[in-house]
Coordinates of C-alpha atoms in Angstrom, one line a residue:
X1 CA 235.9 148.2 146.0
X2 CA 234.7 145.0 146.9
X3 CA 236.1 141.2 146.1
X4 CA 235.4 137.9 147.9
X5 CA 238.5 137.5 150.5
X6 CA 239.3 133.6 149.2
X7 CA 239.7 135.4 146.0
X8 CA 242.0 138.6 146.8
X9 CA 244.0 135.4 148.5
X10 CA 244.2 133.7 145.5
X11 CA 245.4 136.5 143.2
X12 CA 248.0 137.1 145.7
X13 CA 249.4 133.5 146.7
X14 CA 249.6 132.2 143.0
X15 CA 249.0 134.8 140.5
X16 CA 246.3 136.1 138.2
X17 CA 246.9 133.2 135.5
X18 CA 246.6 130.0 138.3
X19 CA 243.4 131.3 139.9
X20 CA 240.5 129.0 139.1
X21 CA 237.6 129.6 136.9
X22 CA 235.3 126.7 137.8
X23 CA 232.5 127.4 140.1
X24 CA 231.8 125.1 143.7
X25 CA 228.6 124.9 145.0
X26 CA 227.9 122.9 148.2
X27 CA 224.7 121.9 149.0
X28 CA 224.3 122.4 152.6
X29 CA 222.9 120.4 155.2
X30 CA 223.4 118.9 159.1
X31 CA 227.2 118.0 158.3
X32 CA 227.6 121.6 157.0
X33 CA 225.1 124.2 158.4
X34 CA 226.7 125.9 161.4
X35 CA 228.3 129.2 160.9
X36 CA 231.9 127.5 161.9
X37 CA 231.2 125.0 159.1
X38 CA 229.7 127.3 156.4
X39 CA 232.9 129.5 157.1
X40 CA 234.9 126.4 156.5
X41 CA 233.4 125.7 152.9
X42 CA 233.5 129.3 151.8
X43 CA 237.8 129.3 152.9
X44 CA 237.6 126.1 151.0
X45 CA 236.5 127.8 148.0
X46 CA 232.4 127.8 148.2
X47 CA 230.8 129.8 145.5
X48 CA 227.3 129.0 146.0
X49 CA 225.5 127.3 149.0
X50 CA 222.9 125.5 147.8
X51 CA 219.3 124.7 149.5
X52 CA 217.5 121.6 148.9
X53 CA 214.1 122.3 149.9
X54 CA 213.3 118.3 149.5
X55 CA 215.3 118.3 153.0
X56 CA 214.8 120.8 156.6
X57 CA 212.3 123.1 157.2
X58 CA 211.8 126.8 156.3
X59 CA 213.1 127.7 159.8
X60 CA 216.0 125.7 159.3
X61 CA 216.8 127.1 155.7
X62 CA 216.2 130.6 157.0
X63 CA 218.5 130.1 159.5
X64 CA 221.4 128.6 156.8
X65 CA 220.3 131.8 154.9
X66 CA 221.3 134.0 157.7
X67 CA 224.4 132.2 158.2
X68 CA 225.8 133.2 155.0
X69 CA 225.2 136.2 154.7
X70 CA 226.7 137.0 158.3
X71 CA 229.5 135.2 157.0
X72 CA 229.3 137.6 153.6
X73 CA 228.8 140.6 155.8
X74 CA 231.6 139.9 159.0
X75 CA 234.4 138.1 156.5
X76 CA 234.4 139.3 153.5
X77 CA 232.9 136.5 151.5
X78 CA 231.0 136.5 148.4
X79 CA 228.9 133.0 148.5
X80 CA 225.6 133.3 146.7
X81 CA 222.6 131.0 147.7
X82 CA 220.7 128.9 145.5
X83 CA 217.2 127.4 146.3
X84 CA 216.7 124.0 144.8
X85 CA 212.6 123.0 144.8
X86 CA 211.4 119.4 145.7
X87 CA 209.4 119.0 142.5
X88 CA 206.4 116.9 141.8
X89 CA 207.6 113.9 140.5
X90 CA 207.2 110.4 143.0
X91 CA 209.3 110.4 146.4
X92 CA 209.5 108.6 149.4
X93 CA 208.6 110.7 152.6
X94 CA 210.8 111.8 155.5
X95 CA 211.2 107.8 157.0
X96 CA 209.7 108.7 160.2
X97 CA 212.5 111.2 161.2
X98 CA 215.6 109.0 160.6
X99 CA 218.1 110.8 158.3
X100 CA 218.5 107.5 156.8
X101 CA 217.8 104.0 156.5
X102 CA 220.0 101.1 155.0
X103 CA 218.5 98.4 153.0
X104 CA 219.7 95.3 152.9
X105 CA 220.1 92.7 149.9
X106 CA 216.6 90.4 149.7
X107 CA 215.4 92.3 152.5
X108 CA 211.5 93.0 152.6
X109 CA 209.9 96.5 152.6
X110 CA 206.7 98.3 152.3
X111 CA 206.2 101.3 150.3
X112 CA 202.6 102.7 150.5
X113 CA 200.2 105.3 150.3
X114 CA 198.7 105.3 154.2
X115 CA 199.6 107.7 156.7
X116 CA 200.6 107.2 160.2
X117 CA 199.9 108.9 163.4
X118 CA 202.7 110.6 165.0
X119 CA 204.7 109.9 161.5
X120 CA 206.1 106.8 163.5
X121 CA 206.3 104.2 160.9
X122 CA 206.2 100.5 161.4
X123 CA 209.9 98.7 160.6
X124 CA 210.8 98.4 156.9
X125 CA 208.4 100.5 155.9
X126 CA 208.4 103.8 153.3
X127 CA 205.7 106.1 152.4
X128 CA 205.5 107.6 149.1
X129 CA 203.9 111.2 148.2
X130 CA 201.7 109.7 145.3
X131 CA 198.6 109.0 145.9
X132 CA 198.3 107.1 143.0
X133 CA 201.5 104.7 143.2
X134 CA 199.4 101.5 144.3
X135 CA 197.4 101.4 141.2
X136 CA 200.0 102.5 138.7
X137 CA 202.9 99.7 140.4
X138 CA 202.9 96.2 139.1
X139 CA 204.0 93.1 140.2
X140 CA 207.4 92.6 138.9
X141 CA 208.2 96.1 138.3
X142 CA 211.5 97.5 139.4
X143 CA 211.8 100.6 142.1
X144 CA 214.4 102.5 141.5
X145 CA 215.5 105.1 144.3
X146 CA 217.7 108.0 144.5
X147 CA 219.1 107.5 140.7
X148 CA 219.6 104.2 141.5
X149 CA 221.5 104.0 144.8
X150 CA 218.9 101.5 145.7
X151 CA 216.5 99.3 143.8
X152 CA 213.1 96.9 145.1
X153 CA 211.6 94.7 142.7
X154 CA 207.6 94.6 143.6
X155 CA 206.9 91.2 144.6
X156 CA 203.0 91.7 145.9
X157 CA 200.5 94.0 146.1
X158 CA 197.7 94.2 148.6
X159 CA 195.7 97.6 148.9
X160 CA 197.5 100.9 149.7
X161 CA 200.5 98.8 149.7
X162 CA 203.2 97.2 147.9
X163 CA 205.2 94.6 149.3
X164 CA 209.0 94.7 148.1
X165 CA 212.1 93.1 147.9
X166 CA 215.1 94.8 147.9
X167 CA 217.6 94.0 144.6
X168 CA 220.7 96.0 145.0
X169 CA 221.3 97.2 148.3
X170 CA 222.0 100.9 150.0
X171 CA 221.3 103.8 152.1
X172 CA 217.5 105.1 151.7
X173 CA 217.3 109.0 152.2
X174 CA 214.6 110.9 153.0
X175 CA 212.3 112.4 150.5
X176 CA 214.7 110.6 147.4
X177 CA 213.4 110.5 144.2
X178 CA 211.8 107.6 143.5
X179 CA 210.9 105.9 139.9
X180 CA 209.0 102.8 138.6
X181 CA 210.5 100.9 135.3
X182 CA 208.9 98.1 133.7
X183 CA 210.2 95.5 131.6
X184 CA 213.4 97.9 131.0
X185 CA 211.6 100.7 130.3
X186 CA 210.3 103.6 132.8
X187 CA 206.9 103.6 133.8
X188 CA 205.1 107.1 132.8
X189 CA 201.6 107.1 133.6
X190 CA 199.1 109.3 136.2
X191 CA 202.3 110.5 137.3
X192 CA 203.6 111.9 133.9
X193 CA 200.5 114.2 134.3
X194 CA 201.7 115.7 137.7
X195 CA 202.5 119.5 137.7
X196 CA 206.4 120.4 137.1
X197 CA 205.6 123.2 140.3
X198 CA 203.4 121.4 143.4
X199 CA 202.0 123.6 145.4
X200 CA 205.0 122.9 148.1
X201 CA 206.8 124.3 145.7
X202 CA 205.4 127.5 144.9
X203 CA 205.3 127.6 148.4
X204 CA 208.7 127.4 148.9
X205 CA 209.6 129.7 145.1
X206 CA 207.3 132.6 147.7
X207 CA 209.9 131.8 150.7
X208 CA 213.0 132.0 148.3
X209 CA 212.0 135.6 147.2
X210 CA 211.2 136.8 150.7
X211 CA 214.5 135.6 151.5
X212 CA 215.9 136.8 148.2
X213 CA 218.1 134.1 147.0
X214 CA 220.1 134.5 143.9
X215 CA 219.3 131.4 142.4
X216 CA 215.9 129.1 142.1
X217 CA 216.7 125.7 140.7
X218 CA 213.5 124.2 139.3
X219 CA 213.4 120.5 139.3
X220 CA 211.8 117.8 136.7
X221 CA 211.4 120.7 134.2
X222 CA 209.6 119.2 131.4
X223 CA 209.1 122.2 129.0
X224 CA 210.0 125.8 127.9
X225 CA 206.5 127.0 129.2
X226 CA 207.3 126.3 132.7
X227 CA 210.7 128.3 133.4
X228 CA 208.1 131.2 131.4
X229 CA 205.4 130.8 133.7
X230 CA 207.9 131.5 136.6
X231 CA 209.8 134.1 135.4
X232 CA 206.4 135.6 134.9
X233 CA 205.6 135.0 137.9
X234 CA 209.2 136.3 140.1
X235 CA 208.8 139.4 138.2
X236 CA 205.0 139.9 139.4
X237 CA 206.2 139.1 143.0
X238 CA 209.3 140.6 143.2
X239 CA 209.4 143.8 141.0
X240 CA 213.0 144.7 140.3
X241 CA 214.6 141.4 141.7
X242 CA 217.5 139.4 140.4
X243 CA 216.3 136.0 141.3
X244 CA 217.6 133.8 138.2
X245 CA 216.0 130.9 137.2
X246 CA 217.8 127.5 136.8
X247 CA 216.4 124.6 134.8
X248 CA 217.3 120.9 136.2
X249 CA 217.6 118.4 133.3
X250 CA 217.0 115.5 135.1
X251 CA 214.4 113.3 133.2
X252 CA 213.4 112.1 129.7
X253 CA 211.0 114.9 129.1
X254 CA 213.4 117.6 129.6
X255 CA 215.4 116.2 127.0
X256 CA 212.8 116.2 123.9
X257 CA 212.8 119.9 124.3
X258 CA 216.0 120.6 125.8
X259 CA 217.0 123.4 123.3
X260 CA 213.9 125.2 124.0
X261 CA 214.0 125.1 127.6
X262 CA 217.5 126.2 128.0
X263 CA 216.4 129.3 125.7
X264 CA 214.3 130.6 128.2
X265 CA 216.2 129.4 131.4
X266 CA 218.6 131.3 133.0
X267 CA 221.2 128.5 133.4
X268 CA 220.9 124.7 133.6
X269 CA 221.6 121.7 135.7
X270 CA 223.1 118.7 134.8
X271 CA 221.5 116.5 137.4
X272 CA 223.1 113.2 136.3
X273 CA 221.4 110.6 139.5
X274 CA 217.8 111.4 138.2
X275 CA 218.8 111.8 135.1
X276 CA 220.6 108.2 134.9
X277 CA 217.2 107.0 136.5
X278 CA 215.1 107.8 133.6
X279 CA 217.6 107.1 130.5
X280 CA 220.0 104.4 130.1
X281 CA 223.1 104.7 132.1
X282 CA 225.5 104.3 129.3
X283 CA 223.9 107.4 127.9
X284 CA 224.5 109.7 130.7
X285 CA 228.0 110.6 129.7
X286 CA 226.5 112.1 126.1
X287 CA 223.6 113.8 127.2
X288 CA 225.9 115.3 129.8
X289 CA 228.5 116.9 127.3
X290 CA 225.4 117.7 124.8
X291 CA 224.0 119.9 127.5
X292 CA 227.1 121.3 128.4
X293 CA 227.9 122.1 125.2
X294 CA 224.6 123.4 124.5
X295 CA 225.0 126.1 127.1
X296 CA 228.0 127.4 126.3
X297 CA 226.9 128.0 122.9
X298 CA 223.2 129.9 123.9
X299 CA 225.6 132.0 126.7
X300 CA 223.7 130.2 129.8
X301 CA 225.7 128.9 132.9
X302 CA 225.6 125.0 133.1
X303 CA 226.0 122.7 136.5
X304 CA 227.0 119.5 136.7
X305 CA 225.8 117.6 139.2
X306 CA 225.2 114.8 141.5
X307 CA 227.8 111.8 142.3
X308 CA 230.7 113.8 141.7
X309 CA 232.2 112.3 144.7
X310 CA 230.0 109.9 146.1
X311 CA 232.0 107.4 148.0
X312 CA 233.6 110.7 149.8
X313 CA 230.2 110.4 152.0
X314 CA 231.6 107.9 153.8
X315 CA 235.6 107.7 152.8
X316 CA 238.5 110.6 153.3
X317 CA 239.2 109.6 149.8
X318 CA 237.8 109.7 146.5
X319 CA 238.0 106.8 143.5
X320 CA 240.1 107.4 140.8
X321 CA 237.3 106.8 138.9
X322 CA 235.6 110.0 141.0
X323 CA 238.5 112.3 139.5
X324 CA 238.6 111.6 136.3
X325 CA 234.8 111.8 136.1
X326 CA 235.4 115.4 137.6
X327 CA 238.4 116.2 135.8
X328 CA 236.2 115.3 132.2
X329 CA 233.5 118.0 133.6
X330 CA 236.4 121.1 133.8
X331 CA 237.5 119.9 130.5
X332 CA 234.2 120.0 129.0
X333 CA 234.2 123.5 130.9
X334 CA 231.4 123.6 132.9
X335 CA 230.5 126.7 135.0
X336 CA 230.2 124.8 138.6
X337 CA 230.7 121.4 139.6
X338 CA 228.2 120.6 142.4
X339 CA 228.7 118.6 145.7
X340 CA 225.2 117.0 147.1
X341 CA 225.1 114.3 149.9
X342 CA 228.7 114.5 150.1
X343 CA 228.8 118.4 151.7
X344 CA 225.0 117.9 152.8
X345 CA 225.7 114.8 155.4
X346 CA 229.0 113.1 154.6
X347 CA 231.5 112.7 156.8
X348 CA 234.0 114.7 154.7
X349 CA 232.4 117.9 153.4
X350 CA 235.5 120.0 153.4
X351 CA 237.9 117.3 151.7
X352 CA 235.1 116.7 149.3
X353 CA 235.0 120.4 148.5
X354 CA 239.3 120.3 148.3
X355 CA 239.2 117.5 145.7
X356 CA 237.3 119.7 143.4
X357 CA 239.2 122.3 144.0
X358 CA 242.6 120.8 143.8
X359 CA 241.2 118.7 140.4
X360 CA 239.9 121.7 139.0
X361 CA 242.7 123.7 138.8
X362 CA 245.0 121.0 137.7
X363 CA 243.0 120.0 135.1
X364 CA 242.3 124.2 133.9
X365 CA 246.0 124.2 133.8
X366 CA 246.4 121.3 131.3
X367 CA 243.5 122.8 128.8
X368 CA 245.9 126.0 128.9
X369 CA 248.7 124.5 128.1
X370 CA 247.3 122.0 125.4
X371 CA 245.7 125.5 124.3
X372 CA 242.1 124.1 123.9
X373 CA 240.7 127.3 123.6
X374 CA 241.8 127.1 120.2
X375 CA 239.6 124.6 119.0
X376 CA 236.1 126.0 120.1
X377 CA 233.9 128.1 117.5
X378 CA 231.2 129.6 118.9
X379 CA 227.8 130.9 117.1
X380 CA 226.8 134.2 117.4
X381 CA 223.5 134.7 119.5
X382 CA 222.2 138.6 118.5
X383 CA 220.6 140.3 116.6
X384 CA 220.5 144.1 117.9
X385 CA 223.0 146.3 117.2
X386 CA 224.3 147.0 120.4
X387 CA 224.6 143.6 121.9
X388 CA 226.0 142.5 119.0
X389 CA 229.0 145.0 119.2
X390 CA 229.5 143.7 122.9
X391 CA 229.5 139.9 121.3
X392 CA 232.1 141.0 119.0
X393 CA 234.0 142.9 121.4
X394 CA 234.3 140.0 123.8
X395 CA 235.4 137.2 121.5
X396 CA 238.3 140.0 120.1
X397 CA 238.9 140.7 123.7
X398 CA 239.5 136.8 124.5
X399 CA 241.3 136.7 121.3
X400 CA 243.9 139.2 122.0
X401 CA 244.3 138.5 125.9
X402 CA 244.7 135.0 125.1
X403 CA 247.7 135.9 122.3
X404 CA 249.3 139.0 124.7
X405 CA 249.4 136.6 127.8
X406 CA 247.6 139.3 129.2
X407 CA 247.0 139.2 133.5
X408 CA 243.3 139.9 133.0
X409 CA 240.3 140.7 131.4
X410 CA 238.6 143.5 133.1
X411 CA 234.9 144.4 132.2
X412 CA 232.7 147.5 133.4
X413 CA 229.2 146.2 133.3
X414 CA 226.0 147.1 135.1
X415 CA 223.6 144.1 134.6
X416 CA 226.3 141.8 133.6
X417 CA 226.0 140.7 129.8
X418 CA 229.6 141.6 128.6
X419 CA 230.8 139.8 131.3
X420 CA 229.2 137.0 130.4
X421 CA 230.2 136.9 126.8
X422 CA 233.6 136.9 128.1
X423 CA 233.0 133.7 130.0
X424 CA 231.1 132.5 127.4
X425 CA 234.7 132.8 125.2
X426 CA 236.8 130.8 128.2
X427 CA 240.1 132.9 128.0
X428 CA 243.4 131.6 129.3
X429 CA 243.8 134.9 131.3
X430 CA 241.1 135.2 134.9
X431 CA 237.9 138.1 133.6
X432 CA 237.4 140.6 136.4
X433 CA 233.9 142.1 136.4
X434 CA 233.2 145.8 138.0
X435 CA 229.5 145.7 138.5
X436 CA 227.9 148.5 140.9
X437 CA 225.2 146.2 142.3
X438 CA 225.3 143.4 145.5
X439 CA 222.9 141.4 143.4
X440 CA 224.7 141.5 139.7
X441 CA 227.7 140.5 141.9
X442 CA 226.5 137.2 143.2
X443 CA 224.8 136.3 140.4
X444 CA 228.2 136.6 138.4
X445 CA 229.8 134.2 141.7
X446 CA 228.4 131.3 139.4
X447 CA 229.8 131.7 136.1
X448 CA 233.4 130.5 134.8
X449 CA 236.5 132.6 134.8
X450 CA 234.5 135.9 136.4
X451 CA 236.1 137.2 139.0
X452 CA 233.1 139.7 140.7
X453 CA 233.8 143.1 142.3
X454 CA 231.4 145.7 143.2
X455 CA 232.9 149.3 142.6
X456 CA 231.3 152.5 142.3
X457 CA 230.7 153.7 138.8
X458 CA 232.2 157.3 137.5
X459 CA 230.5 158.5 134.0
X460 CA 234.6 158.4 132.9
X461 CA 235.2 155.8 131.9
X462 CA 239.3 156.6 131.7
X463 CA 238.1 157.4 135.6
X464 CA 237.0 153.8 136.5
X465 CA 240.2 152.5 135.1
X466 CA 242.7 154.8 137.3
X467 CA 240.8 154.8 139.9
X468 CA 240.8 150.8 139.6
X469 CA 244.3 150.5 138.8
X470 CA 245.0 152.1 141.9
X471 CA 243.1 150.1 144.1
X472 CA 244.6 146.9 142.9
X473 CA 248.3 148.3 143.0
X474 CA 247.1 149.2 147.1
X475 CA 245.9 145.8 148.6
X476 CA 248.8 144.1 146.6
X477 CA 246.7 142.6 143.7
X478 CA 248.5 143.9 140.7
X479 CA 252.1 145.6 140.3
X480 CA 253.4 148.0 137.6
X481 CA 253.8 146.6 134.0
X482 CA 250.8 143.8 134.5
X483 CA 249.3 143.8 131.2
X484 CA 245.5 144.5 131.1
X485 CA 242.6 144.7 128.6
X486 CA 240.1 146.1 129.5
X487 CA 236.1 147.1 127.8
X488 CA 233.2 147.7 129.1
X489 CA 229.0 148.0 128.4
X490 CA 228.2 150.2 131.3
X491 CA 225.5 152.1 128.8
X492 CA 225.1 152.3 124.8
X493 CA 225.6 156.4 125.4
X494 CA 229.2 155.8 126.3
X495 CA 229.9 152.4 126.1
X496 CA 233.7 152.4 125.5
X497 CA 233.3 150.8 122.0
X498 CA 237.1 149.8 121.7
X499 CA 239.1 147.4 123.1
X500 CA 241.9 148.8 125.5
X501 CA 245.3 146.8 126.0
X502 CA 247.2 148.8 129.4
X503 CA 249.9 148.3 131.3
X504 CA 249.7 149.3 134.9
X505 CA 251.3 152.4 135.5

């Protein structure tokens, strides 16, 4: 039997009932990519290490790649690895090499088209990836970078060039999104027409499946057809693979078919900078809950990210305002919170990841004791037979876990849908899945409340329990008389079609 060490700790410093359920994902970069550094996240609580392909070179991510799953293989971890794509929407290039660049208030720039030799660019100066940015930018119109860390107002134009001054001040970053609004409103012309997937990117998607990461965040997804076209596509190349597909809502187009693409999407990303770019900012906080919310009731795992912590790039400590915009995210139960710049280059990558942690389990603690799950109705999702036993089977099985105070919710599952429906149901109680597979394992790393093991199927299933009972009661993770329900959807031959409430012997 298999579990992720930080996990086994847990269950045996505080308990089954105090473990946490919400996800952390750390985007990794040069404040966080040495093995002695990755170890340090995944004690800290790391569940997925995320790539951001906007950022390093293939080398470079191969080598992060590597990293983890030496640390996976020598300690005992369980850290799955998403790959996040650059997308094709407008950014800024590389700045010459500096990791970053700060911009002063009233301060003159140049973003153009031109290219220079030896990538040394002259002083003040940015290049931006679209060729078409000097026709489509007006005089007047605002630049808006990163999500809005920094802002230009276009103050002349003169060729491949545009001649800017800067509005609110900050740090420029390499490769940051960048967007152009106009008289209040965002500017969607030649680029609106630019592919969701550039050709860097499919590029990079071919990289991620030689690699075989466990997650492929899309970015700037503006339709259903797109996360099709792709899955298509990861099936073609990688035959038999488990590489799930996430869909970043992060611009107004994702949002008129938002629905639709979720649907077909594996999971989603609240990716609140863009995002907040592209829509009014007093609307971010809405949109954010409505996605969230919409996941949970279509059964797909749901990210929030970007500027969870922000000022912890620089700062040991977060704002109070920081927390409570964390804290709102557990209680609108979201499956991972997501650190970027702040594990990627900040000073403080490991406090960043403790405040999430430490905010996250407080905060899961209040829901159960103000018993929220109480006040959620969820709609059913099947319509064959079969899954919609296991549907039923789950939402009982949270029902009657929930009113027992049982320890735990175990569930025997081979590709993982049961234990997904019990996520799906957020029960008081932690939800230990018994898969067989490495891959169904990491996958289920990223969702709330699941606890992953691999273990070795019997065709008994009064076998699997024993024999699991048993090697709980050995490495000190259970004791006689924890309560226990257990069920399972390891086939439809002999799918234990009951729920079972046991006390370990």
């Amino acid at each position: 039997m298999e579990i992720d060490s930080v996990s086994e700790a847990e269950l045996k410093e505080n308990g089954f009932r105090s473990t946490r359920r919400t996800k952390l994902i750390c985007t990794i970069g040069p404040a966080s990519c040495t093995f002695e550094q990755l170890e340090a996240l995944a004690m800290g609580g790391m569940n997925v290490a995320r790539l951001n392909m906007c950022h390093g070179t293939r080398e470079w991510h191969r080598e992060v790649i590597r990293n983890v799953r030496k640390l996976n293989s020598e300690k005992g971890f369980s850290v799955a690895i998403m790959m996040d794509t650059q997308g094709s929407e407008i950014h800024m290039g590389d700045l010459g090499g500096a990791s970053s660049l700060k911009a002063e208030i009233n301060q003159e720039w140049t973003f153009t088209v031109r290219t220079f030799d030896g990538g040394v660019l002259p002083e003040s100066t940015c290049v931006v990836n679209y060729d078409g940015f000097a026709e489509d930018v007006k005089v007047g119109d605002e630049l808006v970078i990163d999500g809005g860390m920094v802002r230009f107002e276009v103050v002349e134009k003169f060729g491949p060039d545009a001649k800017c001054k800067c509005t609110d001040p900050g740090r420029l970053l390499p490769r940051a999104n960048l967007t152009i609004w106009r008289e209040g409103h965002l500017v969607r012309e030649r680029n609106a027409m630019l592919p969701t997937i550039s050709s860097k990117d499919w590029i990079d998607i071919d990289f991620g499946l030689a690699e075989g990461v466990d997650f492929i965040a899309i970015s700037f997804v503006k339709t259903a057809d797109v996360i099709k076209h792709l899955k298509s596509y990861i099936t073609a190349r990688s035959p038999g693979g488990s590489t799930s597909v996430f869909a970043k809502i992060e611009s107004s187009d994702s949002l008129k078919h938002l629905e639709d693409i979720i649907q077909v999407a594996d999971g989603a990303m609240v990716a609140r900078g863009d995002l907040g770019a592209q829509i009014p900012l007093e609307q971010v906080p809405s949109v954010q809950h409505r996605i969230v919310h919409l996941c949970r009731q279509l059964n797909k795992p749901v990210i929030v990210a970007s500027q969870l912590l922000e000022s912890m790039i620089e700062y040991p400590t977060p704002t109070r305002a920081e927390v409570a915009d964390v804290s709102e995210a557990v209680r609108q139960r979201g499956d991972a919170l997501m650190l970027s710049g702040e594990s990627a280059m900040g000073l403080y990558p490991e406090k960043a990841l403790s405040v999430l942690r430490t905010v996250s389990l407080r905060m899961e603690r209040w829901c159960r004791e103000e018993k929220i799950h109480q006040t959620i109705r969820l709609p059913e999702l099947s319509t064959a037979l079969h899954e919609r036993i296991s549907e039923q089977i789950s939402i009982s099985a949270a029902q009657m876990a929930n009113k027992l105070e049982a320890e735990a919710i175990f569930v025997y599952t081979r590709q993982g849908y049961m234990a997904t429906l019990l996520s799906r149901c957020r029960p008081d109680c932690p939800i230990f899945a018994f898969t067989e597979t490495k891959s169904v394992r990491q996958r289920l790393n990223l969702q709330w409340g699941l606890i992953p093991f691999r273990l070795d199927f019997s065709d008994d299933m009064e076998s699997n329990l024993r024999r699991t009972f048993a090697l709980l009661k050995a490495r000190g993770m259970m004791k006689q008389g924890d309560l226990i329900v257990a069920v399972s959807d390891i086939s439809t031959a002999d799918m234990l079609q009951s729920i079972q409430v046991r006390k370990i012997p």
